Structures are given as structure tokens and as C-alpha cells.
Coordinates of C-alpha atoms in Angstrom, one line a residue:
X143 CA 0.0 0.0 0.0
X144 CA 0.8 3.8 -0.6
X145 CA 2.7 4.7 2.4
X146 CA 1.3 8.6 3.4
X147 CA 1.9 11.6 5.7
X148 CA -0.5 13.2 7.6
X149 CA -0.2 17.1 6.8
X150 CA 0.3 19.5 9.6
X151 CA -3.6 20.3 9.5
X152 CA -6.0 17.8 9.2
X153 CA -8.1 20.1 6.3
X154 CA -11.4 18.0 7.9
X155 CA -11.3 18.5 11.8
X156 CA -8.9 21.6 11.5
X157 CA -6.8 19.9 14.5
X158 CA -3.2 19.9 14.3
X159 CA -1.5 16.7 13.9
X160 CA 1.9 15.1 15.2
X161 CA 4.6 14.9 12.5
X162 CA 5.9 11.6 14.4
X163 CA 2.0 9.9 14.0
X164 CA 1.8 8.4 10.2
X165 CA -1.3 7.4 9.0
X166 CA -2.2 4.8 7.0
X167 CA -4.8 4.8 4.3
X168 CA -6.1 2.7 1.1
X169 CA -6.1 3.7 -1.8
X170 CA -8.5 2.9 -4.6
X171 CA -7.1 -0.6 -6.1
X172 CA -4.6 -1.7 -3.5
X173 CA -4.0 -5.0 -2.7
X174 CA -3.2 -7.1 0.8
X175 CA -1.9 -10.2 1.1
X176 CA -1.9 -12.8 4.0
X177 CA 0.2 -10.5 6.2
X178 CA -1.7 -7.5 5.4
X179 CA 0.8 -5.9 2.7
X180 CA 0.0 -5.0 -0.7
X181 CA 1.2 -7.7 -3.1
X182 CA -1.8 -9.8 -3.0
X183 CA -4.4 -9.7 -5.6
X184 CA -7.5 -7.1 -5.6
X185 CA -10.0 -9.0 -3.7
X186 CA -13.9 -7.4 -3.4
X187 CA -16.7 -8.6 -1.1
X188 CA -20.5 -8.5 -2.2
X189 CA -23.7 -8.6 0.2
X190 CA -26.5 -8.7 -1.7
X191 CA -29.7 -7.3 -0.3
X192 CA -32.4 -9.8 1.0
X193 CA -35.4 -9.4 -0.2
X194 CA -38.4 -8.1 2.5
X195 CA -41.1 -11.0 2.6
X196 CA -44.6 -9.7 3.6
X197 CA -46.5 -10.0 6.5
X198 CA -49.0 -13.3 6.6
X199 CA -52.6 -12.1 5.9
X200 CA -55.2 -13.6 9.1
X201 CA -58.0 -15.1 7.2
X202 CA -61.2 -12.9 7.6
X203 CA -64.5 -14.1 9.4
X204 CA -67.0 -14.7 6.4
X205 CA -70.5 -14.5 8.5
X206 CA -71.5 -12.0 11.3
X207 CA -70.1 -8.8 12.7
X208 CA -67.6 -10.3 16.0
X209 CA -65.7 -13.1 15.3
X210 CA -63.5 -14.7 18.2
X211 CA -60.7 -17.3 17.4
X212 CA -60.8 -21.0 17.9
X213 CA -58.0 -22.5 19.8
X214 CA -56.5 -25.9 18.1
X215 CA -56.1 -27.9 21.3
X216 CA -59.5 -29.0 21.0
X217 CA -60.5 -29.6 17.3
X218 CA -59.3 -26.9 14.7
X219 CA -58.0 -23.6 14.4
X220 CA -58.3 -20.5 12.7
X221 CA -61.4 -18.3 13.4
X222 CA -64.5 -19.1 14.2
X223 CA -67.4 -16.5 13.3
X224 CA -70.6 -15.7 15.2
X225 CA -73.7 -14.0 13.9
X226 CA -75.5 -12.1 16.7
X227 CA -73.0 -10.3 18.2
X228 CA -73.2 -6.3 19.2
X229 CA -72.7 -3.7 16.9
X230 CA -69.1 -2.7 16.6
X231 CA -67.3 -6.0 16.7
X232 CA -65.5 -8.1 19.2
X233 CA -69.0 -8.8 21.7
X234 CA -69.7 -11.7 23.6
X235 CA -71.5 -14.4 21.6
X236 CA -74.9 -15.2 22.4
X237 CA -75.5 -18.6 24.2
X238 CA -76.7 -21.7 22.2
X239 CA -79.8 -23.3 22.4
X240 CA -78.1 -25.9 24.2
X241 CA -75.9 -24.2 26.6
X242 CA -79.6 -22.3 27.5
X243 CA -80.8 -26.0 28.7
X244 CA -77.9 -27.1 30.3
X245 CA -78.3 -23.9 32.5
X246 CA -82.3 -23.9 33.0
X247 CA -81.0 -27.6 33.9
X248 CA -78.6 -26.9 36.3
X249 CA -81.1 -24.2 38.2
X250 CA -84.0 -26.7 38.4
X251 CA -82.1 -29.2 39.9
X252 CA -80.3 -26.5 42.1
X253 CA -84.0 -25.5 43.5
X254 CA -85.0 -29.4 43.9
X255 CA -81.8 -30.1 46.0
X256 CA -82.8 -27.1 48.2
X257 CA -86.6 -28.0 48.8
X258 CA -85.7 -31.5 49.3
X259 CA -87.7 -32.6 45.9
X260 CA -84.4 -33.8 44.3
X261 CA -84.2 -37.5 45.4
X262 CA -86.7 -39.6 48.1
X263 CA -85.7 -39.6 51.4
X264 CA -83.5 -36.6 51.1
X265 CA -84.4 -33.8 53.3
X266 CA -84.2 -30.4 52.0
X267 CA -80.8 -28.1 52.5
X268 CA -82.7 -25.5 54.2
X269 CA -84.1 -28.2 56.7
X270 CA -80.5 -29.7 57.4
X271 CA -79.1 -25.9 57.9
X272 CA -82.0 -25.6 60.7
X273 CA -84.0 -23.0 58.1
X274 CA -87.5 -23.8 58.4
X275 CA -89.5 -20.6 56.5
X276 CA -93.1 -22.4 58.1
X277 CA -91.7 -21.9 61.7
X278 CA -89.8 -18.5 60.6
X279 CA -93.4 -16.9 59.7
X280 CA -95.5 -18.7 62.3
X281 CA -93.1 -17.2 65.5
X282 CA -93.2 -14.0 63.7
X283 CA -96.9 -13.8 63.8
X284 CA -97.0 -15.1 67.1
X285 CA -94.7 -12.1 68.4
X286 CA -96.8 -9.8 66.3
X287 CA -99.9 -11.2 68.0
X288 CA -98.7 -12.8 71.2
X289 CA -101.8 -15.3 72.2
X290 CA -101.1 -18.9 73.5
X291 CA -103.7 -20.8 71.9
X292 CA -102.0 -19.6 68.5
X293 CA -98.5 -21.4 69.6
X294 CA -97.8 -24.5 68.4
X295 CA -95.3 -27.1 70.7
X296 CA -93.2 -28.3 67.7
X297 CA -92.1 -23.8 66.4
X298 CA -91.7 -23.3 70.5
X299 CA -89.2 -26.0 70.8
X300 CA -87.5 -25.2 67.0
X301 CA -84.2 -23.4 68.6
X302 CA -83.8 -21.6 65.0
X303 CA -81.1 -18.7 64.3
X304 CA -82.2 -17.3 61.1
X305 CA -84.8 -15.3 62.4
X306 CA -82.7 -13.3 65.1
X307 CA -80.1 -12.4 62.8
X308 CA -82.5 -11.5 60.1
X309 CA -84.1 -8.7 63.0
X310 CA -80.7 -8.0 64.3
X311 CA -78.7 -7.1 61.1
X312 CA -82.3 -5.2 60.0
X313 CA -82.3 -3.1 63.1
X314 CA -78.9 -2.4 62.7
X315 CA -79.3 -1.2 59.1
X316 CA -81.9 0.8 60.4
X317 CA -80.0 2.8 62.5
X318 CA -77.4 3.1 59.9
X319 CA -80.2 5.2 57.7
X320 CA -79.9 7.4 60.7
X321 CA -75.9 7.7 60.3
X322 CA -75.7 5.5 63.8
X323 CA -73.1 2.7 63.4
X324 CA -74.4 0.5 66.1
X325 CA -73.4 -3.1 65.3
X326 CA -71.2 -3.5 68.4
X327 CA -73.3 -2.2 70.6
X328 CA -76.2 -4.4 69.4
X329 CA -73.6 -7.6 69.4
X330 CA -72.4 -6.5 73.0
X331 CA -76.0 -5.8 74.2
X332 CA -77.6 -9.3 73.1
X333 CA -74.8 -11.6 73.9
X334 CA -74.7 -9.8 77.7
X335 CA -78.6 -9.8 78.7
X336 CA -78.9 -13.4 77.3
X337 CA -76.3 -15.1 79.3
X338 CA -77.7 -12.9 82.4
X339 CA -81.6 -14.3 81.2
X340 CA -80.1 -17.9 80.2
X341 CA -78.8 -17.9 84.1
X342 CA -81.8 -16.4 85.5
X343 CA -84.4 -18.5 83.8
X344 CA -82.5 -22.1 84.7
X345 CA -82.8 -20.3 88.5
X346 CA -86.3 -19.5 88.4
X347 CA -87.3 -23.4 86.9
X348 CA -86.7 -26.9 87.6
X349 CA -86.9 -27.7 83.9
X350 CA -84.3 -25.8 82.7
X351 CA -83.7 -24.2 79.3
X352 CA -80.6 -24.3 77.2
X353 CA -79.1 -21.3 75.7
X354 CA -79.9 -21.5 72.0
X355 CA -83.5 -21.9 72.7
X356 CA -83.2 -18.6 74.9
X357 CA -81.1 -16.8 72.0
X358 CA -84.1 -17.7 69.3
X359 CA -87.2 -16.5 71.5
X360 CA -84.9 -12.9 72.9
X361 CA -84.3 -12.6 68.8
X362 CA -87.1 -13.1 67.6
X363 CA -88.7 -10.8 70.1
X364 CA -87.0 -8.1 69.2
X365 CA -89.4 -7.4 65.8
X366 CA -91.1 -4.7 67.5
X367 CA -87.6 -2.8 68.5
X368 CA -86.8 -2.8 64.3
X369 CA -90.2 -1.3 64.0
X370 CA -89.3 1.3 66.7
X371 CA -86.3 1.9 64.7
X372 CA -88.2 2.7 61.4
X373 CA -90.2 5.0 63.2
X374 CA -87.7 6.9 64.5
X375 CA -86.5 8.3 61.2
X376 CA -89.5 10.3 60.7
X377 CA -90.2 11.4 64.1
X378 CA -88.0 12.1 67.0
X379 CA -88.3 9.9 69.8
X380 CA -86.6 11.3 72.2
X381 CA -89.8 13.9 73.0
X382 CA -93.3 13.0 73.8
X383 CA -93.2 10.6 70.9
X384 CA -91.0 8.9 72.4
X385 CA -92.4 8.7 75.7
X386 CA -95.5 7.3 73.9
X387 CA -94.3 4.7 71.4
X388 CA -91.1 3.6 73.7
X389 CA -93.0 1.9 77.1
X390 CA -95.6 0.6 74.8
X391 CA -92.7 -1.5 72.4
X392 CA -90.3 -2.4 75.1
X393 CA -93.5 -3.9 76.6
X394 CA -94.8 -5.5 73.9
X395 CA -91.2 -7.6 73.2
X396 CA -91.4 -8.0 76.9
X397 CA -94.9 -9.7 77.0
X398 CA -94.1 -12.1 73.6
X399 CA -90.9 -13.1 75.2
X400 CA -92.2 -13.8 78.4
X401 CA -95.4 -16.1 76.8
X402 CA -92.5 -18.2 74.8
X403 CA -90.7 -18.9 78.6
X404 CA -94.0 -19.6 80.2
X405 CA -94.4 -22.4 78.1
X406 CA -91.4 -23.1 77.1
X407 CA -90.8 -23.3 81.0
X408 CA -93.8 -24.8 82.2
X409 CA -94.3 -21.9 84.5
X410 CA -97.5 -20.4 84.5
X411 CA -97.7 -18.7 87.7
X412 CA -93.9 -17.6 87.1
X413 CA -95.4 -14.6 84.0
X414 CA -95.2 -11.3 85.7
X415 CA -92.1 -12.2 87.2
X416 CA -90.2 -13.6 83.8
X417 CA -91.2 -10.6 82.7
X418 CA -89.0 -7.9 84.6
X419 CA -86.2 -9.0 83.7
X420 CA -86.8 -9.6 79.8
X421 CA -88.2 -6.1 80.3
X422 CA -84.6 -4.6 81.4
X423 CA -83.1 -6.8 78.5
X424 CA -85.7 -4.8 75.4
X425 CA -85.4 -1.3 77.7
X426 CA -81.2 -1.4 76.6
X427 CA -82.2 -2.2 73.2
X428 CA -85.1 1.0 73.1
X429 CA -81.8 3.4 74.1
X430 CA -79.9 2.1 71.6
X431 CA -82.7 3.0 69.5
X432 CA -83.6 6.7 70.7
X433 CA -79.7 7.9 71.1

């Protein structure tokens, strides 16, 4: 190769160079060898340009607005189109005929299981739970209307929860209409004046009562308390509506719950003094109420 010196400006950069520093360039037509000198032949390398290959086309849905695709693990691929579908493209597909009766299927069986019509001698799941909606409305009425002759032995002894927290949970979301958070005080409330009734009742009688039955007749009994609630958001209890409407519920609870123990109990001549204390139990609930 042409051996050449670097000038004392470099007429590119404008930087001054070292006269010590050669530079070695090609010139057009030199030639290297093995060892990098220049008595080898001309030698000339050529890439030729690829050519760009185009982008696979997706087949297009031929039926319908919305097509979805079809995955191949389970019989085909591609796209599968589906006529039906909301305007714009890409909606859910409406169910088939089929998948319609699998699910009316499905429900009808569901409601069997749960009324106990599924399969003979299966009770119902409500009836296993301890749900009985028969005994539900006949205490209900009975608290309503507190009269002995309208009790029947078999709903007295049915120890059922549904029915207290069903009034508990609606007198608490009554009070929350009123801005009044009072779950805890509800929870605290109950769980205290039924373990001081549950002791005081297996005092008072020789038969005894155990505590679930005593939690089902105090909840139930406490109807007229959510309906003391729901009047309070129209009128203000805590004047002489209150001093009207406030004796008259706490008695009423007082005078149901105190027919359930007398028969429950077996204690007829035992009423009017059941009933003081299951009085003090509904009063703390009728303060929550009014404050």
C-alpha cells in the first residue's frame, strides 16, 4: 500500500497533527496479502440485499359482525365466526340453544336439591341448615300477636337462628339510615342480657332451658324494637313521641318473650315475674334506638 503523511492540519477537523504519527490509508485498487501488505491480488466482497417478505394475511371471518378465534387444542383452528354479536365488533356471543338448557338444567335441579324434591328420602338443605321458612313466619306472627292458643309445641321448641339475625342485622341497618353505626353495641347488648336471662331462667325453673332456645325466643322478640327503629327516622323519639311509642314497644317484646318462657318453662304462675327481667333486656335495646 501507498505509504502517506498526515499534513500538519488535518483540512477536515482543522486539528493539528503530530509529524511523528503516520497514517495509513487505502487507496482505490490496493491489494493485501496474508500478512496485510500490498502484493496480494484485488479482492472485493459483495452482500446482496435480502429481499423483504410480507407480512402473513389472518383469514377474515366470512358470517357475522364479531368473530372470536378458535383455539387448536381441541378440534381446529383459525377463526371461528358468530352471527348475533353487538354492533361494533369483538361482543360476547350469544348462548346456544343448548348451553340455555344445560343452565335452566342446572337451576331446576339446584332448586329441587334445596326444597328436598331432588331425590326420596332426602331432606331439604334448608331443613338440614336448621331453616324452616313455616316456623320462621309462624313465630313472627305469634310475636306480632302474642296469644297462647296460637303457639304450636313443635315452632316453640325449633331453637332456629335465622330469624334473630334476620331482625338483628335489620335493626342495625336501620340505624345506619340514621348515620348511627351500632353493630357492636347491638352484638355486646344481646350476647350480655342473654347469658344474664339464660342464668336467670334455669334459676327460676326446675326444667331448665338451654341457651340456643333462649337466643331464638330474645331474637325473635325483638321485631317490635326494628319497628321502633323505622319509626324513629320520621319522628324524634326522644320527646313525647318517644315517651308514647317507647314503654308501649319495650312492653310488647317484653310480654311475647315472656309467653315463649312460660311455656317453654312450664311456668305459668312464674309470667309477671319472667317478665321484669326480659323487660330490662328490650329497655337497653329501646336506648340504643332513641340515642
Amino acid at each position: 500500500a501507498q505509504r502517506r503523511w498526515h499534513s500538519d492540519r488535518c483540512p477536515a477537523s482543522g486539528v493539528r497533527a503530530s509529524s511523528r504519527a503516520p497514517l495509513y490509508m487505502r487507496a482505490p485498487g490496493d491489494t493485501d496479502d496474508a500478512y496485510g501488505f500490498g502484493n496480494g491480488t484485488p479482492s472485493y466482497s459483495y452482500t446482496p440485499q435480502q429481499p423483504q417478505q410480507a407480512a402473513p394475511q389472518l383469514p377474515q371471518p366470512t358470517g357475522g359482525v364479531g368473530f372470536q378465534p378458535q383455539l387448536g387444542g381441541y378440534g381446529g383452528g383459525g377463526w371461528e365466526s358468530t352471527s348475533g354479536s353487538m354492533d361494533g365488533g369483538g361482543g360476547p356471543p350469544e348462548p346456544s340453544e343448548g348451553m340455555r338448557k344445560r343452565n335452566l338444567s342446572a337451576s331446576w335441579k339446584l332448586s329441587q336439591t334445596l326444597l328436598g324434591e331432588g331425590e326420596e328420602d332426602e331432606p331439604p338443605i334448608l331443613e338440614e341448615l336448621g331453616i324452616n321458612f313455616s316456623h320462621i313466619v309462624s313465630k313472627t306472627r305469634a310475636v306480632l300477636w302474642p296469644r297462647r292458643s296460637k303457639l304450636d309445641q313443635e315452632v316453640i321448641d325449633d331453637s332456629d337462628f335465622a330469624g334473630p339475625l334476620i331482625f338483628c342485622f335489620a335493626l342495625a341497618a336501620v340505624l345506619l339510615l340514621k348515620g348511627k353505626v351500632q353493630f357492636s353495641y347491638i352484638y355486646v347488648v344481646f350476647v350480655t342480657g342473654l347469658l344474664a336471662l339464660w342464668a336467670v331462667l334455669n334459676l327460676m325453673s326446675m326444667k331448665g332451658i338451654d341457651i340456643y332456645r333462649t337466643a331464638s325466643v330474645l331474637g325473635y322478640c325483638l321485631l317490635p324494637i326494628v319497628l321502633l327503629a323505622a319509626l324513629s327516622l320520621p319522628l324524634d323519639l326522644t320527646g313525647a313521641w318517644g315517651a308514647l311509642f317507647v314503654p308501649l314497644t319495650v312492653f310488647w317484646c317484653s310480654n311475647a318473650a315472656a309467653l315463649f318462657f312460660v311455656i317453654i318453662l312450664q311456668a305459668d304462675d312464674q309470667r309477671w315475674l319472667l317478665l321484669y327481667p326480659v323487660m330490662l333486656f328490650y329497655t337497653g335495646f329501646a336506648l340504643i334506638t332513641i340515642f
